[in-house]
């Protein structure tokens, strides 16, 4: 066929391209697909390798002779065909439980957060099986039989794509395999415990069984396409179980006979996608050490190593060998060469017993510190720790640590959800390495482990059920942390300590004081205990940290409140005018400079040791030893005296102030801003403004809570009153207005408020300087238009010396020099001869 136009040919070509071909991929192929080659099997059912025939080579060569216009289909990513070992003649097929299909899908696709847990689950099951045979051997000496070792061995085969886990535990009969491996959430251990009775039911070994086949076992299908389980118990022969998790499984007698002695062997045939990740010594050892490092029974991992050995060298003796010396022939026969060989053997992976399960008297401080290095990944050092066994309705063991310093990671906003938490174990099996449900958020700096035998597990070991148990463990851990902090805070100064000694708790407070304050503010259940651990600086602590207990111990006899002042810097609070009256009365005042301090104090409604907290910057502050009757009469006189000034200031400030009042607490300052009884302090307003700015929210302001308090005895205020009283004609309006706003500005800055109108403030300052400098007019001088001629300055070769730099020639007598000692050289340089030597 001939096309006269490309526009007609193109649609036809596109139509051909989408026609289905015999491959079913809708693409045109230049040659038909090859039929898959089926391997032959040997007597044991093992596939035989293909022979490279001429036909194979010819087909291989054909692969390189391709049409460049062929469309090559995508590479097939399906798993390799796995040929399972032959089962016994009594093989029977079984169907999984009714819901197993749905559960399998959940297990493989959503139940577990990562695939590593398949090995953890199998090791846990093996540990349970070993626990059972150990328990049985306590009452039946023959239970162990000839297999006395109680351990588990793990190996892998890269060529076959398999991982094998073998244990010498209690094993299973055929009926037990069908029940335990064919029914979802069937618990072999639970059945074992429920079947026990009498004295054995109270045994620790019996009560501490937690393992579950069922869903935990089915995690093998996260990485496996097929699984085989062989098991031998003391009650029967060795049986084998096979499945691909597609709805059926098979069981039979193991045609290999008794290869286990006792126990179980699980062989996983991995999916192609998971072979590279898990078929290595490093990968398996990493998983074992992360989750099962502290399993009671030994875990052996098959490892390979290369060794060089000497092997004899083949010697070809020629026909003349009979004529050679016999010793020479023997030397040739003895010649060897070095050849590397690969040796495989099992090496124990879990060497150490869980440190928290050991007796405290057998553990050194160095061992505790070393274990903390493991917990913190070497990023920190242990400062203090507590090791305890909780017994009662809930049994668990734990070690909790205080870090030596706060790390940058602890200060990150995501630390609470990503890094904080304790390691949670159940019978030495790691369940979660960042379990943050046991301790409150303010304790996120605590590192440690919790190992419980009483925790119940839901369908997987990552999701716990029984919130009451978790709550009970959490409360106990919180109590122990508080005990540890209390013990640290009560440490005494050593007798041989020098003057530079710093209390260990003060060091801790410098790192984690914010956490304690946050806990006291948020956790009202332990607020009283935490307030004893809070530290402040006061007007009598000389800049050192002190506790509220210290404050109460130093209080005056008449004192019934704890006084404090808040600000953003130590300089700001130390210079607060509201400290003047307290200092005069020799009252101690807490100096709060941390942004969270005011939130903390406001949350402590009951006070401390029956003493309420009172801020000295609140209006109407009165002290217990004040003579209220005398103060009221004095205040009444001052109010009448300063009525005009107070009225003028109220009118001038308008809504910028809530009130103008005569102060009873100012001693040296002319005036100051206090805070209305239910208003926010300037420090709180600045914090709220910063928070709103950070979050992008709109800053909203309440009605002003500022109260201007005037010191009626200060000369500034008495002079200001004179100006107001003598300004009946209005001649001093500008002076009075500027004085009022200058007073407002200075009080605001001193109390921690910001300048609200910078332009108006600048104008006022200019007017005040004009009065101080007595400038009559603000007209500018004429600009310079005539410039004098610049005179050239004569260069002065002489060096100038100031008063601080003496002239080195001062005092030098030129007349005393014999000039005959100098001769002028050819280049004009003076030469001096002394004793015939030229200089």
PDB file of N, CA and C in Angstrom, residues 497-583:
ATOM      1  N   UNK A 497      34.588  20.957 100.389  1.00  0.00           N
ATOM      2  CA  UNK A 497      34.276  21.793  99.226  1.00  0.00           C
ATOM      3  C   UNK A 497      34.843  23.191  99.418  1.00  0.00           C
ATOM      4  N   UNK A 498      35.292  23.806  98.324  1.00  0.00           N
ATOM      5  CA  UNK A 498      35.846  25.160  98.402  1.00  0.00           C
ATOM      6  C   UNK A 498      34.731  26.192  98.230  1.00  0.00           C
ATOM      7  N   UNK A 499      35.134  27.467  98.196  1.00  0.00           N
ATOM      8  CA  UNK A 499      34.153  28.550  98.119  1.00  0.00           C
ATOM      9  C   UNK A 499      33.452  28.601  96.766  1.00  0.00           C
ATOM     10  N   UNK A 500      34.075  28.020  95.747  1.00  0.00           N
ATOM     11  CA  UNK A 500      33.486  28.037  94.402  1.00  0.00           C
ATOM     12  C   UNK A 500      32.516  26.883  94.167  1.00  0.00           C
ATOM     13  N   UNK A 501      32.231  26.130  95.213  1.00  0.00           N
ATOM     14  CA  UNK A 501      31.353  24.965  95.059  1.00  0.00           C
ATOM     15  C   UNK A 501      29.952  25.400  94.641  1.00  0.00           C
ATOM     16  N   UNK A 502      29.413  24.716  93.645  1.00  0.00           N
ATOM     17  CA  UNK A 502      28.062  24.985  93.141  1.00  0.00           C
ATOM     18  C   UNK A 502      27.193  23.774  93.453  1.00  0.00           C
ATOM     19  N   UNK A 503      26.029  24.039  94.010  1.00  0.00           N
ATOM     20  CA  UNK A 503      25.144  22.933  94.358  1.00  0.00           C
ATOM     21  C   UNK A 503      24.755  22.155  93.097  1.00  0.00           C
ATOM     22  N   UNK A 504      24.770  20.827  93.138  1.00  0.00           N
ATOM     23  CA  UNK A 504      24.413  20.025  91.951  1.00  0.00           C
ATOM     24  C   UNK A 504      23.030  20.347  91.408  1.00  0.00           C
ATOM     25  N   UNK A 505      22.098  20.692  92.299  1.00  0.00           N
ATOM     26  CA  UNK A 505      20.751  21.006  91.815  1.00  0.00           C
ATOM     27  C   UNK A 505      20.726  22.325  91.067  1.00  0.00           C
ATOM     28  N   UNK A 506      21.579  23.272  91.476  1.00  0.00           N
ATOM     29  CA  UNK A 506      21.658  24.539  90.757  1.00  0.00           C
ATOM     30  C   UNK A 506      22.147  24.305  89.330  1.00  0.00           C
ATOM     31  N   UNK A 507      23.091  23.388  89.173  1.00  0.00           N
ATOM     32  CA  UNK A 507      23.567  23.041  87.831  1.00  0.00           C
ATOM     33  C   UNK A 507      22.447  22.428  87.011  1.00  0.00           C
ATOM     34  N   UNK A 508      21.713  21.508  87.633  1.00  0.00           N
ATOM     35  CA  UNK A 508      20.569  20.904  86.949  1.00  0.00           C
ATOM     36  C   UNK A 508      19.541  21.969  86.585  1.00  0.00           C
ATOM     37  N   UNK A 509      19.275  22.892  87.515  1.00  0.00           N
ATOM     38  CA  UNK A 509      18.273  23.930  87.280  1.00  0.00           C
ATOM     39  C   UNK A 509      18.660  24.805  86.090  1.00  0.00           C
ATOM     40  N   UNK A 510      19.931  25.088  85.942  1.00  0.00           N
ATOM     41  CA  UNK A 510      20.372  25.892  84.814  1.00  0.00           C
ATOM     42  C   UNK A 510      20.037  25.259  83.474  1.00  0.00           C
ATOM     43  N   UNK A 511      19.952  23.934  83.455  1.00  0.00           N
ATOM     44  CA  UNK A 511      19.634  23.224  82.214  1.00  0.00           C
ATOM     45  C   UNK A 511      18.141  22.977  82.050  1.00  0.00           C
ATOM     46  N   UNK A 512      17.482  22.567  83.128  1.00  0.00           N
ATOM     47  CA  UNK A 512      16.108  22.073  83.007  1.00  0.00           C
ATOM     48  C   UNK A 512      15.111  22.805  83.910  1.00  0.00           C
ATOM     49  N   UNK A 513      15.477  23.998  84.398  1.00  0.00           N
ATOM     50  CA  UNK A 513      14.560  24.750  85.238  1.00  0.00           C
ATOM     51  C   UNK A 513      13.256  25.085  84.538  1.00  0.00           C
ATOM     52  N   UNK A 514      13.328  25.361  83.226  1.00  0.00           N
ATOM     53  CA  UNK A 514      12.117  25.673  82.473  1.00  0.00           C
ATOM     54  C   UNK A 514      11.131  24.509  82.509  1.00  0.00           C
ATOM     55  N   UNK A 515      11.652  23.277  82.465  1.00  0.00           N
ATOM     56  CA  UNK A 515      10.781  22.104  82.489  1.00  0.00           C
ATOM     57  C   UNK A 515      10.048  21.997  83.832  1.00  0.00           C
ATOM     58  N   UNK A 516      10.758  22.268  84.918  1.00  0.00           N
ATOM     59  CA  UNK A 516      10.123  22.182  86.242  1.00  0.00           C
ATOM     60  C   UNK A 516       9.034  23.244  86.373  1.00  0.00           C
ATOM     61  N   UNK A 517       9.311  24.442  85.890  1.00  0.00           N
ATOM     62  CA  UNK A 517       8.302  25.507  85.953  1.00  0.00           C
ATOM     63  C   UNK A 517       7.077  25.142  85.118  1.00  0.00           C
ATOM     64  N   UNK A 518       7.318  24.573  83.938  1.00  0.00           N
ATOM     65  CA  UNK A 518       6.191  24.177  83.094  1.00  0.00           C
ATOM     66  C   UNK A 518       5.368  23.087  83.769  1.00  0.00           C
ATOM     67  N   UNK A 519       6.040  22.167  84.456  1.00  0.00           N
ATOM     68  CA  UNK A 519       5.326  21.121  85.169  1.00  0.00           C
ATOM     69  C   UNK A 519       4.495  21.669  86.307  1.00  0.00           C
ATOM     70  N   UNK A 520       5.054  22.620  87.061  1.00  0.00           N
ATOM     71  CA  UNK A 520       4.311  23.223  88.171  1.00  0.00           C
ATOM     72  C   UNK A 520       3.108  24.012  87.675  1.00  0.00           C
ATOM     73  N   UNK A 521       3.217  24.562  86.483  1.00  0.00           N
ATOM     74  CA  UNK A 521       2.111  25.339  85.924  1.00  0.00           C
ATOM     75  C   UNK A 521       1.020  24.435  85.359  1.00  0.00           C
ATOM     76  N   UNK A 522       1.413  23.320  84.710  1.00  0.00           N
ATOM     77  CA  UNK A 522       0.435  22.493  83.998  1.00  0.00           C
ATOM     78  C   UNK A 522      -0.096  21.330  84.831  1.00  0.00           C
ATOM     79  N   UNK A 523       0.743  20.754  85.656  1.00  0.00           N
ATOM     80  CA  UNK A 523       0.369  19.530  86.374  1.00  0.00           C
ATOM     81  C   UNK A 523      -0.029  19.876  87.810  1.00  0.00           C
ATOM     82  N   UNK A 524      -1.306  20.127  88.031  1.00  0.00           N
ATOM     83  CA  UNK A 524      -1.765  20.559  89.350  1.00  0.00           C
ATOM     84  C   UNK A 524      -1.723  19.420  90.374  1.00  0.00           C
ATOM     85  N   UNK A 525      -1.643  18.181  89.911  1.00  0.00           N
ATOM     86  CA  UNK A 525      -1.580  17.057  90.836  1.00  0.00           C
ATOM     87  C   UNK A 525      -0.271  17.050  91.628  1.00  0.00           C
ATOM     88  N   UNK A 526       0.790  17.542  91.015  1.00  0.00           N
ATOM     89  CA  UNK A 526       2.104  17.535  91.686  1.00  0.00           C
ATOM     90  C   UNK A 526       2.629  18.958  91.872  1.00  0.00           C
ATOM     91  N   UNK A 527       1.744  19.944  91.772  1.00  0.00           N
ATOM     92  CA  UNK A 527       2.176  21.333  91.835  1.00  0.00           C
ATOM     93  C   UNK A 527       2.867  21.668  93.153  1.00  0.00           C
ATOM     94  N   UNK A 528       2.312  21.218  94.269  1.00  0.00           N
ATOM     95  CA  UNK A 528       2.904  21.533  95.572  1.00  0.00           C
ATOM     96  C   UNK A 528       4.325  20.974  95.683  1.00  0.00           C
ATOM     97  N   UNK A 529       4.511  19.755  95.204  1.00  0.00           N
ATOM     98  CA  UNK A 529       5.850  19.157  95.270  1.00  0.00           C
ATOM     99  C   UNK A 529       6.826  19.886  94.361  1.00  0.00           C
ATOM    100  N   UNK A 530       6.357  20.287  93.184  1.00  0.00           N
ATOM    101  CA  UNK A 530       7.254  20.961  92.248  1.00  0.00           C
ATOM    102  C   UNK A 530       7.610  22.366  92.709  1.00  0.00           C
ATOM    103  N   UNK A 531       6.683  23.047  93.401  1.00  0.00           N
ATOM    104  CA  UNK A 531       6.991  24.396  93.870  1.00  0.00           C
ATOM    105  C   UNK A 531       8.120  24.387  94.891  1.00  0.00           C
ATOM    106  N   UNK A 532       8.316  23.258  95.577  1.00  0.00           N
ATOM    107  CA  UNK A 532       9.459  23.131  96.489  1.00  0.00           C
ATOM    108  C   UNK A 532      10.767  22.979  95.726  1.00  0.00           C
ATOM    109  N   UNK A 533      10.664  22.607  94.460  1.00  0.00           N
ATOM    110  CA  UNK A 533      11.860  22.399  93.634  1.00  0.00           C
ATOM    111  C   UNK A 533      12.169  23.604  92.748  1.00  0.00           C
ATOM    112  N   UNK A 534      11.234  24.573  92.710  1.00  0.00           N
ATOM    113  CA  UNK A 534      11.445  25.761  91.880  1.00  0.00           C
ATOM    114  C   UNK A 534      12.479  26.663  92.543  1.00  0.00           C
ATOM    115  N   UNK A 535      13.289  27.326  91.728  1.00  0.00           N
ATOM    116  CA  UNK A 535      14.334  28.227  92.238  1.00  0.00           C
ATOM    117  C   UNK A 535      14.157  29.624  91.649  1.00  0.00           C
ATOM    118  N   UNK A 536      14.435  30.645  92.519  1.00  0.00           N
ATOM    119  CA  UNK A 536      14.350  32.041  92.112  1.00  0.00           C
ATOM    120  C   UNK A 536      15.583  32.782  92.632  1.00  0.00           C
ATOM    121  N   UNK A 537      15.699  34.039  92.184  1.00  0.00           N
ATOM    122  CA  UNK A 537      16.662  34.988  92.747  1.00  0.00           C
ATOM    123  C   UNK A 537      15.844  36.058  93.467  1.00  0.00           C
ATOM    124  N   UNK A 538      16.361  36.566  94.583  1.00  0.00           N
ATOM    125  CA  UNK A 538      15.614  37.573  95.345  1.00  0.00           C
ATOM    126  C   UNK A 538      16.518  38.735  95.705  1.00  0.00           C
ATOM    127  N   UNK A 539      15.910  39.712  96.358  1.00  0.00           N
ATOM    128  CA  UNK A 539      16.664  40.899  96.770  1.00  0.00           C
ATOM    129  C   UNK A 539      17.652  40.575  97.887  1.00  0.00           C
ATOM    130  N   UNK A 540      17.559  39.406  98.497  1.00  0.00           N
ATOM    131  CA  UNK A 540      18.469  39.038  99.584  1.00  0.00           C
ATOM    132  C   UNK A 540      19.320  37.810  99.284  1.00  0.00           C
ATOM    133  N   UNK A 541      19.276  37.309  98.042  1.00  0.00           N
ATOM    134  CA  UNK A 541      20.022  36.082  97.733  1.00  0.00           C
ATOM    135  C   UNK A 541      21.374  36.356  97.082  1.00  0.00           C
ATOM    136  N   UNK A 542      21.722  37.638  96.914  1.00  0.00           N
ATOM    137  CA  UNK A 542      23.018  38.013  96.331  1.00  0.00           C
ATOM    138  C   UNK A 542      23.234  37.374  94.956  1.00  0.00           C
ATOM    139  N   UNK A 543      22.166  37.326  94.183  1.00  0.00           N
ATOM    140  CA  UNK A 543      22.271  36.796  92.831  1.00  0.00           C
ATOM    141  C   UNK A 543      22.298  35.283  92.742  1.00  0.00           C
ATOM    142  N   UNK A 544      22.224  34.580  93.874  1.00  0.00           N
ATOM    143  CA  UNK A 544      22.245  33.120  93.872  1.00  0.00           C
ATOM    144  C   UNK A 544      20.819  32.569  93.907  1.00  0.00           C
ATOM    145  N   UNK A 545      20.681  31.326  93.439  1.00  0.00           N
ATOM    146  CA  UNK A 545      19.369  30.681  93.433  1.00  0.00           C
ATOM    147  C   UNK A 545      18.937  30.327  94.848  1.00  0.00           C
ATOM    148  N   UNK A 546      17.645  30.419  95.083  1.00  0.00           N
ATOM    149  CA  UNK A 546      17.086  30.092  96.386  1.00  0.00           C
ATOM    150  C   UNK A 546      15.730  29.434  96.178  1.00  0.00           C
ATOM    151  N   UNK A 547      15.285  28.688  97.163  1.00  0.00           N
ATOM    152  CA  UNK A 547      13.988  28.021  97.105  1.00  0.00           C
ATOM    153  C   UNK A 547      12.958  28.829  97.868  1.00  0.00           C
ATOM    154  N   UNK A 548      11.696  28.510  97.632  1.00  0.00           N
ATOM    155  CA  UNK A 548      10.629  29.167  98.388  1.00  0.00           C
ATOM    156  C   UNK A 548      10.670  28.768  99.860  1.00  0.00           C
ATOM    157  N   UNK A 549      11.188  27.596 100.137  1.00  0.00           N
ATOM    158  CA  UNK A 549      11.361  27.182 101.537  1.00  0.00           C
ATOM    159  C   UNK A 549      12.357  28.094 102.230  1.00  0.00           C
ATOM    160  N   UNK A 550      13.436  28.472 101.518  1.00  0.00           N
ATOM    161  CA  UNK A 550      14.404  29.425 102.075  1.00  0.00           C
ATOM    162  C   UNK A 550      13.741  30.779 102.334  1.00  0.00           C
ATOM    163  N   UNK A 551      12.883  31.193 101.379  1.00  0.00           N
ATOM    164  CA  UNK A 551      12.199  32.486 101.522  1.00  0.00           C
ATOM    165  C   UNK A 551      11.327  32.478 102.779  1.00  0.00           C
ATOM    166  N   UNK A 552      10.539  31.433 102.955  1.00  0.00           N
ATOM    167  CA  UNK A 552       9.649  31.362 104.115  1.00  0.00           C
ATOM    168  C   UNK A 552      10.443  31.332 105.410  1.00  0.00           C
ATOM    169  N   UNK A 553      11.594  30.684 105.367  1.00  0.00           N
ATOM    170  CA  UNK A 553      12.417  30.618 106.566  1.00  0.00           C
ATOM    171  C   UNK A 553      12.999  31.959 106.971  1.00  0.00           C
ATOM    172  N   UNK A 554      13.097  32.909 106.023  1.00  0.00           N
ATOM    173  CA  UNK A 554      13.681  34.227 106.320  1.00  0.00           C
ATOM    174  C   UNK A 554      12.614  35.315 106.474  1.00  0.00           C
ATOM    175  N   UNK A 555      11.366  34.997 106.380  1.00  0.00           N
ATOM    176  CA  UNK A 555      10.321  36.020 106.389  1.00  0.00           C
ATOM    177  C   UNK A 555      10.253  36.740 107.749  1.00  0.00           C
ATOM    178  N   UNK A 556       9.699  37.942 107.706  1.00  0.00           N
ATOM    179  CA  UNK A 556       9.497  38.713 108.920  1.00  0.00           C
ATOM    180  C   UNK A 556       8.332  38.125 109.727  1.00  0.00           C
ATOM    181  N   UNK A 557       8.341  38.426 111.005  1.00  0.00           N
ATOM    182  CA  UNK A 557       7.285  37.889 111.873  1.00  0.00           C
ATOM    183  C   UNK A 557       5.903  38.368 111.453  1.00  0.00           C
ATOM    184  N   UNK A 558       5.822  39.616 110.985  1.00  0.00           N
ATOM    185  CA  UNK A 558       4.520  40.168 110.598  1.00  0.00           C
ATOM    186  C   UNK A 558       4.127  39.799 109.172  1.00  0.00           C
ATOM    187  N   UNK A 559       5.045  39.175 108.428  1.00  0.00           N
ATOM    188  CA  UNK A 559       4.830  38.929 106.998  1.00  0.00           C
ATOM    189  C   UNK A 559       3.937  37.709 106.782  1.00  0.00           C
ATOM    190  N   UNK A 560       2.918  37.876 105.938  1.00  0.00           N
ATOM    191  CA  UNK A 560       2.006  36.769 105.626  1.00  0.00           C
ATOM    192  C   UNK A 560       1.858  36.537 104.119  1.00  0.00           C
ATOM    193  N   UNK A 561       2.681  37.223 103.325  1.00  0.00           N
ATOM    194  CA  UNK A 561       2.627  37.078 101.867  1.00  0.00           C
ATOM    195  C   UNK A 561       4.040  36.971 101.298  1.00  0.00           C
ATOM    196  N   UNK A 562       4.110  36.392 100.103  1.00  0.00           N
ATOM    197  CA  UNK A 562       5.379  36.292  99.368  1.00  0.00           C
ATOM    198  C   UNK A 562       5.344  37.366  98.285  1.00  0.00           C
ATOM    199  N   UNK A 563       6.271  38.313  98.341  1.00  0.00           N
ATOM    200  CA  UNK A 563       6.281  39.440  97.424  1.00  0.00           C
ATOM    201  C   UNK A 563       7.219  39.160  96.252  1.00  0.00           C
ATOM    202  N   UNK A 564       6.795  39.652  95.089  1.00  0.00           N
ATOM    203  CA  UNK A 564       7.635  39.473  93.897  1.00  0.00           C
ATOM    204  C   UNK A 564       7.437  40.649  92.953  1.00  0.00           C
ATOM    205  N   UNK A 565       8.412  40.831  92.061  1.00  0.00           N
ATOM    206  CA  UNK A 565       8.336  41.826  91.006  1.00  0.00           C
ATOM    207  C   UNK A 565       8.797  41.142  89.725  1.00  0.00           C
ATOM    208  N   UNK A 566       8.133  41.477  88.599  1.00  0.00           N
ATOM    209  CA  UNK A 566       8.418  40.796  87.335  1.00  0.00           C
ATOM    210  C   UNK A 566       8.930  41.777  86.296  1.00  0.00           C
ATOM    211  N   UNK A 567       9.824  41.295  85.460  1.00  0.00           N
ATOM    212  CA  UNK A 567      10.381  42.077  84.359  1.00  0.00           C
ATOM    213  C   UNK A 567      11.095  41.155  83.397  1.00  0.00           C
ATOM    214  N   UNK A 568      11.691  41.731  82.367  1.00  0.00           N
ATOM    215  CA  UNK A 568      12.379  40.913  81.367  1.00  0.00           C
ATOM    216  C   UNK A 568      13.885  40.827  81.590  1.00  0.00           C
ATOM    217  N   UNK A 569      14.419  41.750  82.395  1.00  0.00           N
ATOM    218  CA  UNK A 569      15.853  41.715  82.691  1.00  0.00           C
ATOM    219  C   UNK A 569      16.055  41.918  84.185  1.00  0.00           C
ATOM    220  N   UNK A 570      17.192  41.462  84.678  1.00  0.00           N
ATOM    221  CA  UNK A 570      17.495  41.626  86.089  1.00  0.00           C
ATOM    222  C   UNK A 570      17.687  43.106  86.425  1.00  0.00           C
ATOM    223  N   UNK A 571      18.253  43.867  85.526  1.00  0.00           N
ATOM    224  CA  UNK A 571      18.455  45.291  85.771  1.00  0.00           C
ATOM    225  C   UNK A 571      17.114  46.005  85.916  1.00  0.00           C
ATOM    226  N   UNK A 572      16.159  45.596  85.097  1.00  0.00           N
ATOM    227  CA  UNK A 572      14.835  46.223  85.140  1.00  0.00           C
ATOM    228  C   UNK A 572      14.153  45.987  86.482  1.00  0.00           C
ATOM    229  N   UNK A 573      14.172  44.771  86.966  1.00  0.00           N
ATOM    230  CA  UNK A 573      13.457  44.482  88.216  1.00  0.00           C
ATOM    231  C   UNK A 573      14.205  45.028  89.430  1.00  0.00           C
ATOM    232  N   UNK A 574      15.529  45.012  89.381  1.00  0.00           N
ATOM    233  CA  UNK A 574      16.296  45.524  90.526  1.00  0.00           C
ATOM    234  C   UNK A 574      16.093  47.020  90.711  1.00  0.00           C
ATOM    235  N   UNK A 575      15.805  47.757  89.609  1.00  0.00           N
ATOM    236  CA  UNK A 575      15.633  49.207  89.677  1.00  0.00           C
ATOM    237  C   UNK A 575      14.164  49.627  89.737  1.00  0.00           C
ATOM    238  N   UNK A 576      13.282  48.681  89.979  1.00  0.00           N
ATOM    239  CA  UNK A 576      11.866  49.018  90.039  1.00  0.00           C
ATOM    240  C   UNK A 576      11.602  49.951  91.218  1.00  0.00           C
ATOM    241  N   UNK A 577      10.874  51.048  90.994  1.00  0.00           N
ATOM    242  CA  UNK A 577      10.591  51.981  92.099  1.00  0.00           C
ATOM    243  C   UNK A 577       9.705  51.362  93.180  1.00  0.00           C
ATOM    244  N   UNK A 578       9.012  50.279  92.839  1.00  0.00           N
ATOM    245  CA  UNK A 578       8.109  49.683  93.826  1.00  0.00           C
ATOM    246  C   UNK A 578       8.846  48.797  94.835  1.00  0.00           C
ATOM    247  N   UNK A 579      10.146  48.656  94.667  1.00  0.00           N
ATOM    248  CA  UNK A 579      10.939  47.938  95.666  1.00  0.00           C
ATOM    249  C   UNK A 579      11.337  48.844  96.827  1.00  0.00           C
ATOM    250  N   UNK A 580      11.157  50.149  96.643  1.00  0.00           N
ATOM    251  CA  UNK A 580      11.671  51.103  97.619  1.00  0.00           C
ATOM    252  C   UNK A 580      11.045  50.902  98.999  1.00  0.00           C
ATOM    253  N   UNK A 581       9.738  50.763  99.061  1.00  0.00           N
ATOM    254  CA  UNK A 581       9.076  50.607 100.352  1.00  0.00           C
ATOM    255  C   UNK A 581       9.420  49.257 100.988  1.00  0.00           C
ATOM    256  N   UNK A 582       9.499  48.202 100.135  1.00  0.00           N
ATOM    257  CA  UNK A 582       9.827  46.866 100.655  1.00  0.00           C
ATOM    258  C   UNK A 582      11.241  46.839 101.222  1.00  0.00           C
ATOM    259  N   UNK A 583      12.167  47.491 100.529  1.00  0.00           N
ATOM    260  CA  UNK A 583      13.538  47.545 101.046  1.00  0.00           C
ATOM    261  C   UNK A 583      13.600  48.315 102.365  1.00  0.00           C
TER     262      UNK A 583
END
